[in-house]
Coordinates of N, CA and C in Angstrom, one line a residue:
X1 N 11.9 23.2 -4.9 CA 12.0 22.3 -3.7 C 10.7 21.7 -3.5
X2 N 10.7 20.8 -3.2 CA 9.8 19.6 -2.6 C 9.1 20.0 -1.5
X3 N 7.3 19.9 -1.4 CA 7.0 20.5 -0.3 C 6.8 19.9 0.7
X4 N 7.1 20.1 1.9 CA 6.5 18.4 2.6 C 5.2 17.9 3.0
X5 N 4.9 16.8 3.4 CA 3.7 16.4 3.8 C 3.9 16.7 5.0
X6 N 2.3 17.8 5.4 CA 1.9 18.3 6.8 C 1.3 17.5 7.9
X7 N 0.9 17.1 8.8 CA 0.7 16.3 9.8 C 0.4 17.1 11.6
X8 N -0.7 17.1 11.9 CA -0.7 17.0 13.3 C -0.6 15.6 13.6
X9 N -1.3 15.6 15.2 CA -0.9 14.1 16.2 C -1.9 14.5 16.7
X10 N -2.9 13.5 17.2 CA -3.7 13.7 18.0 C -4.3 12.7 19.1
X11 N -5.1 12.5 19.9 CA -5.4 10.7 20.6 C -6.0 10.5 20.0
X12 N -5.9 8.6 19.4 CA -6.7 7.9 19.3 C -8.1 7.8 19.2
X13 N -9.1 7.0 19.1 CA -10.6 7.0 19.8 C -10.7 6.4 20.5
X14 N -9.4 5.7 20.5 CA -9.5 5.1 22.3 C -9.0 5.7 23.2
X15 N -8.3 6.8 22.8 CA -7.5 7.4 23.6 C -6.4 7.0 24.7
X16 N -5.6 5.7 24.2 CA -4.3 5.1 24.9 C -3.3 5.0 24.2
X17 N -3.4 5.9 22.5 CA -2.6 6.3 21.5 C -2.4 7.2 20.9
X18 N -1.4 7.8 20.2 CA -1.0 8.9 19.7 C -1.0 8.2 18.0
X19 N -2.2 8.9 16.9 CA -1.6 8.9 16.4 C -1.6 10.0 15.0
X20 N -1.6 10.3 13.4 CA -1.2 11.5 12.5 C -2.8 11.5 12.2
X21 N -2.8 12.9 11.4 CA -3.5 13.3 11.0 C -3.3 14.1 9.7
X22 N -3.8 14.2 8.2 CA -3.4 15.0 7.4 C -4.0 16.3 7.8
X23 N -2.9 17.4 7.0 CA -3.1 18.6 7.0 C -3.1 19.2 5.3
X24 N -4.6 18.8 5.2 CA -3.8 19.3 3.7 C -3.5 20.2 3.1
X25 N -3.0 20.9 2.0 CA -2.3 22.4 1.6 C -3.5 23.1 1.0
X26 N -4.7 22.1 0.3 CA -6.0 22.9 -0.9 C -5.8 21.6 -1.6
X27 N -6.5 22.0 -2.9 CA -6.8 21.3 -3.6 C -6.5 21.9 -4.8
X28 N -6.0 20.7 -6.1 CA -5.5 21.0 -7.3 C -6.7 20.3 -8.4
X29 N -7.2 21.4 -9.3 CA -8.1 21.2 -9.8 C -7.5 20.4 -11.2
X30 N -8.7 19.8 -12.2 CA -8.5 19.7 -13.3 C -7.5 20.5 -14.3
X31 N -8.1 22.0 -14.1 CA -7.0 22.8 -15.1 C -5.6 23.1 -14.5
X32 N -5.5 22.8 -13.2 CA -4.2 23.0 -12.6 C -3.5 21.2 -13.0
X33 N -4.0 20.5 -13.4 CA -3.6 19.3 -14.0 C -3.3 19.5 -15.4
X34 N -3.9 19.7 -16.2 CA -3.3 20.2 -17.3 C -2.3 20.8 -17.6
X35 N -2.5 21.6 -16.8 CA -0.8 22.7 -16.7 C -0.1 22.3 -16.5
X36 N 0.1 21.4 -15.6 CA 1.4 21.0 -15.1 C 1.9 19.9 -16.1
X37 N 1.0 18.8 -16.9 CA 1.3 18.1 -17.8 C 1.7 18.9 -19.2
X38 N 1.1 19.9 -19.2 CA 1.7 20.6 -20.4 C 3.2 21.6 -20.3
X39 N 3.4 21.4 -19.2 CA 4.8 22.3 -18.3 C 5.9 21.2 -18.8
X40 N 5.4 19.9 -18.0 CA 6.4 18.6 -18.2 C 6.4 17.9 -19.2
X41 N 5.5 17.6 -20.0 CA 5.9 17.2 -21.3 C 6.6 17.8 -22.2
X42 N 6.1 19.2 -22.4 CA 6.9 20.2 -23.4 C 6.8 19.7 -24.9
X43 N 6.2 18.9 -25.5 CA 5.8 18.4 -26.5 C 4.7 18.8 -27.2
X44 N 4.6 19.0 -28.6 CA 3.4 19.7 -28.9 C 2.2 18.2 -29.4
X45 N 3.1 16.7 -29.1 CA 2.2 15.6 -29.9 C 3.0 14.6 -28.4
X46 N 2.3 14.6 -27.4 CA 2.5 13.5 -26.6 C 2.2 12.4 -26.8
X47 N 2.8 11.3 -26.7 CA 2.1 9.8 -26.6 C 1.1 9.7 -25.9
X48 N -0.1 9.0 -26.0 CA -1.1 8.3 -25.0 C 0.2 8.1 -23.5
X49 N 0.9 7.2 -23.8 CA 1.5 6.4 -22.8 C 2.5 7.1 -21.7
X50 N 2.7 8.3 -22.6 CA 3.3 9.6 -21.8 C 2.7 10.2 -21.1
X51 N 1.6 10.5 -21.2 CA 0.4 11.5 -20.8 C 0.1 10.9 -19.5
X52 N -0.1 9.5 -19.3 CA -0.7 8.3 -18.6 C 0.3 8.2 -17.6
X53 N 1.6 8.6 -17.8 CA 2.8 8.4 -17.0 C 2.9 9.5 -16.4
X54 N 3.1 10.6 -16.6 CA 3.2 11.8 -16.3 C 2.0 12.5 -15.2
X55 N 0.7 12.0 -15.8 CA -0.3 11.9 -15.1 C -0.1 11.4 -13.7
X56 N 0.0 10.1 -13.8 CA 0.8 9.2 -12.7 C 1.7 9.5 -11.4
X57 N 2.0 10.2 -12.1 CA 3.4 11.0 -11.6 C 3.0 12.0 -11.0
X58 N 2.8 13.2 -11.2 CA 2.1 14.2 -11.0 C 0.7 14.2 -9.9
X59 N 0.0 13.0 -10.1 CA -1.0 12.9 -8.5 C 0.0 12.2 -7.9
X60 N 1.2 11.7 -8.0 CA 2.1 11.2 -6.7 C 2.9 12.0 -6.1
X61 N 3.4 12.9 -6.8 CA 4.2 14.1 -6.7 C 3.3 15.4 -5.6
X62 N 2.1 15.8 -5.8 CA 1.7 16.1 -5.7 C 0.6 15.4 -4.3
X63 N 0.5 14.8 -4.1 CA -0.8 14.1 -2.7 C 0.7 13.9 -2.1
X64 N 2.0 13.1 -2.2 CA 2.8 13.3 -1.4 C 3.5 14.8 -0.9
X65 N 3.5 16.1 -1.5 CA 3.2 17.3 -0.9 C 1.7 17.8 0.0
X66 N 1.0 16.6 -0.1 CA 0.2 17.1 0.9 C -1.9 18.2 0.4
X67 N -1.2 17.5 -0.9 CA -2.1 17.9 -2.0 C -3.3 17.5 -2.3
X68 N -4.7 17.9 -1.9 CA -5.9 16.9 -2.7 C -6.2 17.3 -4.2
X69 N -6.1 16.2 -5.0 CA -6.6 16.3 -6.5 C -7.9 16.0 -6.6
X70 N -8.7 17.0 -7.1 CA -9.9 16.9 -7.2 C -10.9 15.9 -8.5
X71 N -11.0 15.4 -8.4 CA -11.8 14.8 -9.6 C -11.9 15.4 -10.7
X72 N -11.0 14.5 -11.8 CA -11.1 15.4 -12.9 C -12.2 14.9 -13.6
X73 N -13.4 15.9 -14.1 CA -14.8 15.5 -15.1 C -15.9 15.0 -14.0
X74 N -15.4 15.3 -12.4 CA -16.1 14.5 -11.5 C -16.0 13.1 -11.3
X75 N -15.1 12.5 -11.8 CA -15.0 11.0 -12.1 C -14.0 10.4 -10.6
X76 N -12.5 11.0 -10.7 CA -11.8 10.1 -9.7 C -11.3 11.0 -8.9
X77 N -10.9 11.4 -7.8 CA -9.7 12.0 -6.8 C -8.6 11.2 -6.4
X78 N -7.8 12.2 -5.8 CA -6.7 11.8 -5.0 C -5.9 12.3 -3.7
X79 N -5.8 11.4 -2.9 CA -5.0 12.4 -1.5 C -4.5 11.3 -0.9
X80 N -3.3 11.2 -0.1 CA -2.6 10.7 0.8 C -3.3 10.5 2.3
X81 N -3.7 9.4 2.5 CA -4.1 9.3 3.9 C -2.9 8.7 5.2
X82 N -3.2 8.8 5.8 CA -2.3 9.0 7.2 C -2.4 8.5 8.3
X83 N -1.9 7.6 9.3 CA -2.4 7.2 10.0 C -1.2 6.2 11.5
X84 N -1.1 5.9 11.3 CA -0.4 5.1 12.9 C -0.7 5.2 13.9
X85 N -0.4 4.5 14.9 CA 0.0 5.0 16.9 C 1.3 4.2 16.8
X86 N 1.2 5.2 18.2 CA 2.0 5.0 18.9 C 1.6 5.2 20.3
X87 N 2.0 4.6 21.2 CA 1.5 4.7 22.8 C 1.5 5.8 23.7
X88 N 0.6 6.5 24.4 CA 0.4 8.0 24.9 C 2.2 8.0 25.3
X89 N 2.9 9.0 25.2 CA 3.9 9.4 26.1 C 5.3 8.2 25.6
X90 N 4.9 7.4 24.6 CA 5.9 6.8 23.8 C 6.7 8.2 22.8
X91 N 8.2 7.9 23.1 CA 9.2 8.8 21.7 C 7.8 8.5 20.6
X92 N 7.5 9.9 19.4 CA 7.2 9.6 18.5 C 8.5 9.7 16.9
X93 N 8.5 9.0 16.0 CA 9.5 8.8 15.2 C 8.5 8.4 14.0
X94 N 7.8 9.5 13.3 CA 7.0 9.4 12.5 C 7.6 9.1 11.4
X95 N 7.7 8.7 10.4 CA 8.0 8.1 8.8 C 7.0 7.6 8.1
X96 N 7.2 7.2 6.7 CA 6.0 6.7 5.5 C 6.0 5.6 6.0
X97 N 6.4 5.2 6.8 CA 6.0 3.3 7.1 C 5.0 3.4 8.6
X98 N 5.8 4.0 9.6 CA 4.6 4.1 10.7 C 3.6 5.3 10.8
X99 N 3.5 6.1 10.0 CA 2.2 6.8 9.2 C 1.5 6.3 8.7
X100 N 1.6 4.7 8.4 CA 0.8 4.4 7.1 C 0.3 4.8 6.1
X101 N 1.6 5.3 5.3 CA 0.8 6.6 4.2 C 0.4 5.6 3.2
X102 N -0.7 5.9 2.4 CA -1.2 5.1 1.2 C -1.6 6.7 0.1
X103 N -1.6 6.0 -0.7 CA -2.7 7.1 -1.7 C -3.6 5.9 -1.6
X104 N -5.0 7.2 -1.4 CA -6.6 7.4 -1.5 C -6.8 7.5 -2.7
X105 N -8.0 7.0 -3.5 CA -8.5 7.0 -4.5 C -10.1 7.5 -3.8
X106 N -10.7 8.2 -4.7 CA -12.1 8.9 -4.1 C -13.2 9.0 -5.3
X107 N -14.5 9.2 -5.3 CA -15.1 9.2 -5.8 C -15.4 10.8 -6.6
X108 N -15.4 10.9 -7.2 CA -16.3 12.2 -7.6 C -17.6 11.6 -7.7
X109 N -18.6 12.4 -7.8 CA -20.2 12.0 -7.8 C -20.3 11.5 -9.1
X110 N -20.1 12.5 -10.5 CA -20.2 11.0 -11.7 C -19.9 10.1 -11.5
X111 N -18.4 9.5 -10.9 CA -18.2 8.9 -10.8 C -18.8 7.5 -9.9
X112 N -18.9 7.9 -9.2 CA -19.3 6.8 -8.4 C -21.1 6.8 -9.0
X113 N -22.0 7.4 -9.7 CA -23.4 7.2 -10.7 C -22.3 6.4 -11.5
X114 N -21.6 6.5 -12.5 CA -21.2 5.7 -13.5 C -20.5 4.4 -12.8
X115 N -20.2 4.4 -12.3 CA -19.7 2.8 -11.4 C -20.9 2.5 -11.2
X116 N -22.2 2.8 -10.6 CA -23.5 2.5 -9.3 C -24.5 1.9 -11.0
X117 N -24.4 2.4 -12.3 CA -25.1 2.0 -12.9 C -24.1 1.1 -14.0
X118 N -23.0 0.7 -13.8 CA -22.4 -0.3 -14.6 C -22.7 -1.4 -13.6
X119 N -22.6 -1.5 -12.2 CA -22.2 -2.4 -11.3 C -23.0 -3.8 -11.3
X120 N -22.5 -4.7 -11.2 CA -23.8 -6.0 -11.2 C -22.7 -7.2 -10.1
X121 N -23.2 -8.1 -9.3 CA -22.7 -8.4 -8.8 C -22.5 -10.4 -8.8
X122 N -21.8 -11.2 -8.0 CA -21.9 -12.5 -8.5 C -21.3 -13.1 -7.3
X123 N -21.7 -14.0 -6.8 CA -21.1 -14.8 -5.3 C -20.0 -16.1 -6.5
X124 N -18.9 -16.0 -5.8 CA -18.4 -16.9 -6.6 C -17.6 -18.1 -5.6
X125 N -17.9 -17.6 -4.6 CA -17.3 -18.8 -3.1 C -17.3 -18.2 -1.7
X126 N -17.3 -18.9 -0.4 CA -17.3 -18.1 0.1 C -15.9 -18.7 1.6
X127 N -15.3 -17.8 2.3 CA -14.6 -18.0 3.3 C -15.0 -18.3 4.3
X128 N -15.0 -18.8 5.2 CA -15.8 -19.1 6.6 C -14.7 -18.4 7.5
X129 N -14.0 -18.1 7.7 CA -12.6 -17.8 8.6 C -11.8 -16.5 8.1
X130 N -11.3 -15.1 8.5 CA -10.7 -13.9 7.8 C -9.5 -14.7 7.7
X131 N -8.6 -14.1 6.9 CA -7.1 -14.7 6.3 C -6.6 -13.4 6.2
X132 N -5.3 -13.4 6.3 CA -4.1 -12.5 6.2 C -4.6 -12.4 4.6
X133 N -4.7 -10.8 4.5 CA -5.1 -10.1 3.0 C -3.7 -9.5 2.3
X134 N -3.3 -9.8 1.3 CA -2.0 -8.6 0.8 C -2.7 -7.9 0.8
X135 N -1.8 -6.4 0.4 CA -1.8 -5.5 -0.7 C -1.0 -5.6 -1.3
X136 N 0.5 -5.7 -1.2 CA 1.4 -6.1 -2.1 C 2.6 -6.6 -1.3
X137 N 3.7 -7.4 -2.6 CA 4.7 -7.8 -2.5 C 5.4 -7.1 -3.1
X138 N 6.9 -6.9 -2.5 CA 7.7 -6.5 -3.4 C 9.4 -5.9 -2.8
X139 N 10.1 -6.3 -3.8 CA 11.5 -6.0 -3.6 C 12.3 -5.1 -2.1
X140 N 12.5 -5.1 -1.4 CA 12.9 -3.8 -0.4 C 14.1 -3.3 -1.1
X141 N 14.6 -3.6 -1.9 CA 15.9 -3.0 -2.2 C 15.2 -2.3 -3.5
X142 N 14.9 -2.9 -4.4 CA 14.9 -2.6 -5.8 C 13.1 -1.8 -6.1
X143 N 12.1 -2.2 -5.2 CA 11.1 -2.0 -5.6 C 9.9 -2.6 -6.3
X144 N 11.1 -3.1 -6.5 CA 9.9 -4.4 -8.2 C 8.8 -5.0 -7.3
X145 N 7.8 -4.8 -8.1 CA 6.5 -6.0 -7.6 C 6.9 -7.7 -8.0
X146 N 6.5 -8.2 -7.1 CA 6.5 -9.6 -7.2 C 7.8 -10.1 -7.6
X147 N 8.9 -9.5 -6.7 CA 10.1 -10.2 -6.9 C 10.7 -10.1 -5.6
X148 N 11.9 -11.2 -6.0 CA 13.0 -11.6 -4.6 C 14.0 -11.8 -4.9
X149 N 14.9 -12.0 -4.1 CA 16.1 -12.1 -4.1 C 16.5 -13.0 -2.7
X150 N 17.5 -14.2 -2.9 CA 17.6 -14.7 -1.4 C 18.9 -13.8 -0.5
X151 N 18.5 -13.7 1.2 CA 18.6 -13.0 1.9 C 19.0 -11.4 1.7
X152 N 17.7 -11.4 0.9 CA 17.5 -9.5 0.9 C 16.5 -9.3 1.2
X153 N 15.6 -8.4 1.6 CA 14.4 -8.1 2.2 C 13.0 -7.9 1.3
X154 N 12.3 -8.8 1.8 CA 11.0 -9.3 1.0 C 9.9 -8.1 1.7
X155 N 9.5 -7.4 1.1 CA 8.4 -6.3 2.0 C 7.4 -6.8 1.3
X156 N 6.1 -7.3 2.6 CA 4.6 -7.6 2.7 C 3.9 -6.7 2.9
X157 N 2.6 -6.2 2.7 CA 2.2 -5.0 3.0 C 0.4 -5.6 3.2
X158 N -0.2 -5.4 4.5 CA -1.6 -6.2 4.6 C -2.5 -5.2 4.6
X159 N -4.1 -5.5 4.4 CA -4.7 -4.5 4.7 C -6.3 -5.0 6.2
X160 N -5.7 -6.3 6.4 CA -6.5 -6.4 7.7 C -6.1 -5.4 8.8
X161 N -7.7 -5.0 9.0 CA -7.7 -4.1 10.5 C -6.9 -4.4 11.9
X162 N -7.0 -5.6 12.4 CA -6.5 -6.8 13.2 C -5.7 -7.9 13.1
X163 N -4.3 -6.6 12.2 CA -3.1 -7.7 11.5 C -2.3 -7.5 13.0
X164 N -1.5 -8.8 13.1 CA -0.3 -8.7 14.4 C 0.4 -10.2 14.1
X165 N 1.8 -9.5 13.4 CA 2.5 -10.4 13.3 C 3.4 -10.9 14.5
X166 N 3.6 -12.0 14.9 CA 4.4 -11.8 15.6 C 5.5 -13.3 15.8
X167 N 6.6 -13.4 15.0 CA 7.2 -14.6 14.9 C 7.0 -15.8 16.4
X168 N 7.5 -14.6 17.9 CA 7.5 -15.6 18.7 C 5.4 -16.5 19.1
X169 N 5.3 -16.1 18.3 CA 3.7 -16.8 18.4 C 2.9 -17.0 17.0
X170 N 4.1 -17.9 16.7 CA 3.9 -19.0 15.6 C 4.0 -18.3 13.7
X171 N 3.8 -17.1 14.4 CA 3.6 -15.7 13.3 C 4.6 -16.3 12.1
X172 N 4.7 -17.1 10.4 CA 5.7 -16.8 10.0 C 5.3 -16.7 8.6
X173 N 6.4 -16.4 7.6 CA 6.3 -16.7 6.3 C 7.1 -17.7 5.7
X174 N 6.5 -18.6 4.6 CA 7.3 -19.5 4.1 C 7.3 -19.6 2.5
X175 N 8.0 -20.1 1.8 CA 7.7 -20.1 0.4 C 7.8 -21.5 -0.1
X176 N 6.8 -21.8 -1.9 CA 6.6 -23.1 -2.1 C 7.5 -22.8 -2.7
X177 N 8.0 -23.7 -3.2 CA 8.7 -23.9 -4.6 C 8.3 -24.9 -5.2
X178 N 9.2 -24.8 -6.8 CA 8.2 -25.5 -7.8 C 7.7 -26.9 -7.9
X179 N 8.6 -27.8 -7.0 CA 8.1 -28.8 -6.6 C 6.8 -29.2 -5.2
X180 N 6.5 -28.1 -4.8 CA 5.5 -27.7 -3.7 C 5.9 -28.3 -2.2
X181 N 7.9 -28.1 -2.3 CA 7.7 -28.1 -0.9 C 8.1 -26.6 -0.2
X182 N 8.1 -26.6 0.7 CA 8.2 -25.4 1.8 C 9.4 -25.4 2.3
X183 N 10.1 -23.9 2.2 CA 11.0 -23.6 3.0 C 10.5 -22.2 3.9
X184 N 11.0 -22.2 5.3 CA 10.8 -20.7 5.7 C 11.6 -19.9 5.8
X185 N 11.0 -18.5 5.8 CA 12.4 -17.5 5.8 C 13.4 -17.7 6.5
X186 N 14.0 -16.8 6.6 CA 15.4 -17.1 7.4 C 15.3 -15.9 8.5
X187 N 14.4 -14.6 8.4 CA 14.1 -13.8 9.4 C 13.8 -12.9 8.9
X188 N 13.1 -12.1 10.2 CA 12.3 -10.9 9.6 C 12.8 -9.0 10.4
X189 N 13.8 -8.8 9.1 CA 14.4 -7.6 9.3 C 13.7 -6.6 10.4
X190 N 12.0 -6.0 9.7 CA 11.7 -5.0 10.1 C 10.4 -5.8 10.1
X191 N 9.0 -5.5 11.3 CA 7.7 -5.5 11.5 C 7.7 -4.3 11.9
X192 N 6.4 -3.8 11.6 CA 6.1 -2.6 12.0 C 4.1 -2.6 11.3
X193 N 3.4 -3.2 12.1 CA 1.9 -2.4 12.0 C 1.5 -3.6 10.9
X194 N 1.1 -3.1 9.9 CA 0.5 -4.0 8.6 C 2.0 -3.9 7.4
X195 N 2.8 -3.7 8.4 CA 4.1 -4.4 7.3 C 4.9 -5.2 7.4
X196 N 5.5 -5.9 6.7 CA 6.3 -7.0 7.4 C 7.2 -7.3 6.3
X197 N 8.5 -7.4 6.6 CA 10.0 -7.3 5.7 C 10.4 -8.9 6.1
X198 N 10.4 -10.0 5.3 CA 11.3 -11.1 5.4 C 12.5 -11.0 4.6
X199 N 12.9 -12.5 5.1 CA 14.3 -12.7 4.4 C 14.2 -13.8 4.0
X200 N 14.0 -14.1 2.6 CA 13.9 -15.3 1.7 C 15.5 -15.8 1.9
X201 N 15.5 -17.2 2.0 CA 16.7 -18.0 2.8 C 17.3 -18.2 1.3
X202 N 18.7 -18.4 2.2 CA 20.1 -18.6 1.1 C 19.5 -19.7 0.1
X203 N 20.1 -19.9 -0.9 CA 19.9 -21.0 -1.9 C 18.6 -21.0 -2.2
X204 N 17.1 -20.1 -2.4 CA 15.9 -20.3 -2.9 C 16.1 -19.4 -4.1
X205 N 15.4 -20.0 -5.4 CA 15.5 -19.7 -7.0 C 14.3 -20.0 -7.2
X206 N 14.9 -19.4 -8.5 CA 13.1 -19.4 -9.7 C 11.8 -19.2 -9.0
X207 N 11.0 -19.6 -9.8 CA 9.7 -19.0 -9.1 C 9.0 -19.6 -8.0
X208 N 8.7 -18.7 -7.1 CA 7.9 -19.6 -5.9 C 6.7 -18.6 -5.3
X209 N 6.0 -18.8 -4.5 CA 5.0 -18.6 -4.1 C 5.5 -18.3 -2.3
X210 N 4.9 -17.4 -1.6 CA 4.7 -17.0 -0.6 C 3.4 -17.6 0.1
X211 N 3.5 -17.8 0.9 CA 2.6 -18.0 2.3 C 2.9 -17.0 3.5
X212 N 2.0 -16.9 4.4 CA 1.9 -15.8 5.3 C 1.5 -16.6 6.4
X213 N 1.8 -16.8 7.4 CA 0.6 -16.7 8.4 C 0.9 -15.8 9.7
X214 N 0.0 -15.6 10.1 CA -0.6 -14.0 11.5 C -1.5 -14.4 11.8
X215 N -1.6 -13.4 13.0 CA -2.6 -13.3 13.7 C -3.7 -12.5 13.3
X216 N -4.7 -13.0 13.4 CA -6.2 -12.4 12.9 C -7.3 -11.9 13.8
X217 N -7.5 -10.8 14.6 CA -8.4 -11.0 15.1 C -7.9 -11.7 16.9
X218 N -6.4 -12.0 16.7 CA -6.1 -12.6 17.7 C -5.6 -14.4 17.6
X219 N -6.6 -14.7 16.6 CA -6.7 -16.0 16.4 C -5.3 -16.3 14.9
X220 N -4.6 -17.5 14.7 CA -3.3 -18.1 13.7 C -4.3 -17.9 12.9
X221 N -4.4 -17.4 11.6 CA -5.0 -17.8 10.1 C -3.3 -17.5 9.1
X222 N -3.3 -18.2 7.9 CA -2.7 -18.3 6.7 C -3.2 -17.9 5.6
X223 N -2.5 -17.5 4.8 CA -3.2 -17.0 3.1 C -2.0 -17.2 2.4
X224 N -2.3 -17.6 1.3 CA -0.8 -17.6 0.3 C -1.0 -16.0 -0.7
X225 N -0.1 -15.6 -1.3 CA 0.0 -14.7 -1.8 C -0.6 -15.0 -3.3
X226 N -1.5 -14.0 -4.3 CA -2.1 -14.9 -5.2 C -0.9 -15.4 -6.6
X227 N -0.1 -14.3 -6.5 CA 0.7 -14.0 -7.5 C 2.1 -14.7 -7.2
X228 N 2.9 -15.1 -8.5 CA 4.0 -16.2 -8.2 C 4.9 -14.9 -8.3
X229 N 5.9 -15.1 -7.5 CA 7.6 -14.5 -7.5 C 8.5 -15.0 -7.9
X230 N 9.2 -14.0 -8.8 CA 10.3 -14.4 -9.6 C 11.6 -13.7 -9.4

């Protein structure tokens, strides 16, 4: 059986919210990584591409029980971070969506020396104004990255600190199509925090592009999404 992910609640730093905290179980070392890939493969000649998947798998399997992976060779870690409010003395109704659970990526100390002495840097333009940031697009039903379907649920996922969508204040998404005009969704299922579920409108095909716009900061900014949907 599946272990679950642990969680207190605690206030805010502003203290006018409730919101998680991880609990985590220990930590799963390199050789306890091994093991377990050599448990689930069962193969005495694994593929590269198996190993890589299973791997995969296994720090997801594992950080969603509540698990820190420790840097294997000192190079990368892994763990589940945690996060939401909710309003002092609001029902709480915790889930993976108003938790904000993400997997953490971490440094082990090689690691981050071998990043610190590869690293070189390059100005290549700059923004004057913050923009609604992705992190990803992708299917609500099916999952797929960078795809849609018309009126099924389009899930946005942002990573601005000071995201606030909010349709009745101007808040919306729209898509180009391949002749670059604009339609806009037709509505938005579920908001909740830095996520946001549209509904790509009846009759939109082939490939198009997303637009966002939110509130930033308080203030309307736009970003288009960089990647085309198919």
């Amino acid at each position: 059986m599946s272990e679950s992910y642990q969680y207190i609640t605690r206030p805010t730093s502003v203290g006018d919210a409730t919101t998680t905290q991880a609990v985590y179980r220990g930590t799963k070392t390199k050789d306890d990584l091994v093991a377990e890939i050599t448990a689930r493969l069962a193969t005495p000649t694994p593929t590269i591409d198996a190993v890589l998947c299973c791997f995969s798998e296994i720090v997801i399997d594992w950080a969603t029980q509540g698990w820190k992976i420790a840097p294997c060779h000192d190079l990368i870690g892994y763990r589940l971070t945690t996060g939401g409010s909710t309003p002092t003395g609001a029902p709480e109704d915790w889930d993976f969506d108003s938790m904000n659970i993400d997997l953490n990526c971490h440094w082990g100390a090689a690691g981050e020396a071998r990043s610190r002495a590869l690293f070189t840097s390059e100005k290549v333009g700059e923004q004057s104004r913050s923009a609604p940031v992705f992190v990803e697009v992708y299917d609500s039903e099916t999952k797929e990255a960078n795809h849609y379907e018309a009126l099924k649920g389009l899930c946005m996922r942002f990573s601005n600190n000071k995201f606030d969508f909010n349709p009745t204040a101007a808040c919306k998404a729209r898509f180009r199509k391949a002749d670059g005009t604009f339609v806009d969704a037709a509505g938005y299922p579920f908001i909740k925090g830095k996520t946001v579920v549209c509904t790509p409108p009846s009759g939109l095909t082939g490939t198009v592009h997303v637009e966002v716009t939110a509130l930033i900061n308080g203030a309307l900014r736009t970003s288009e999404y960089p990647f085309p949907l198919t």
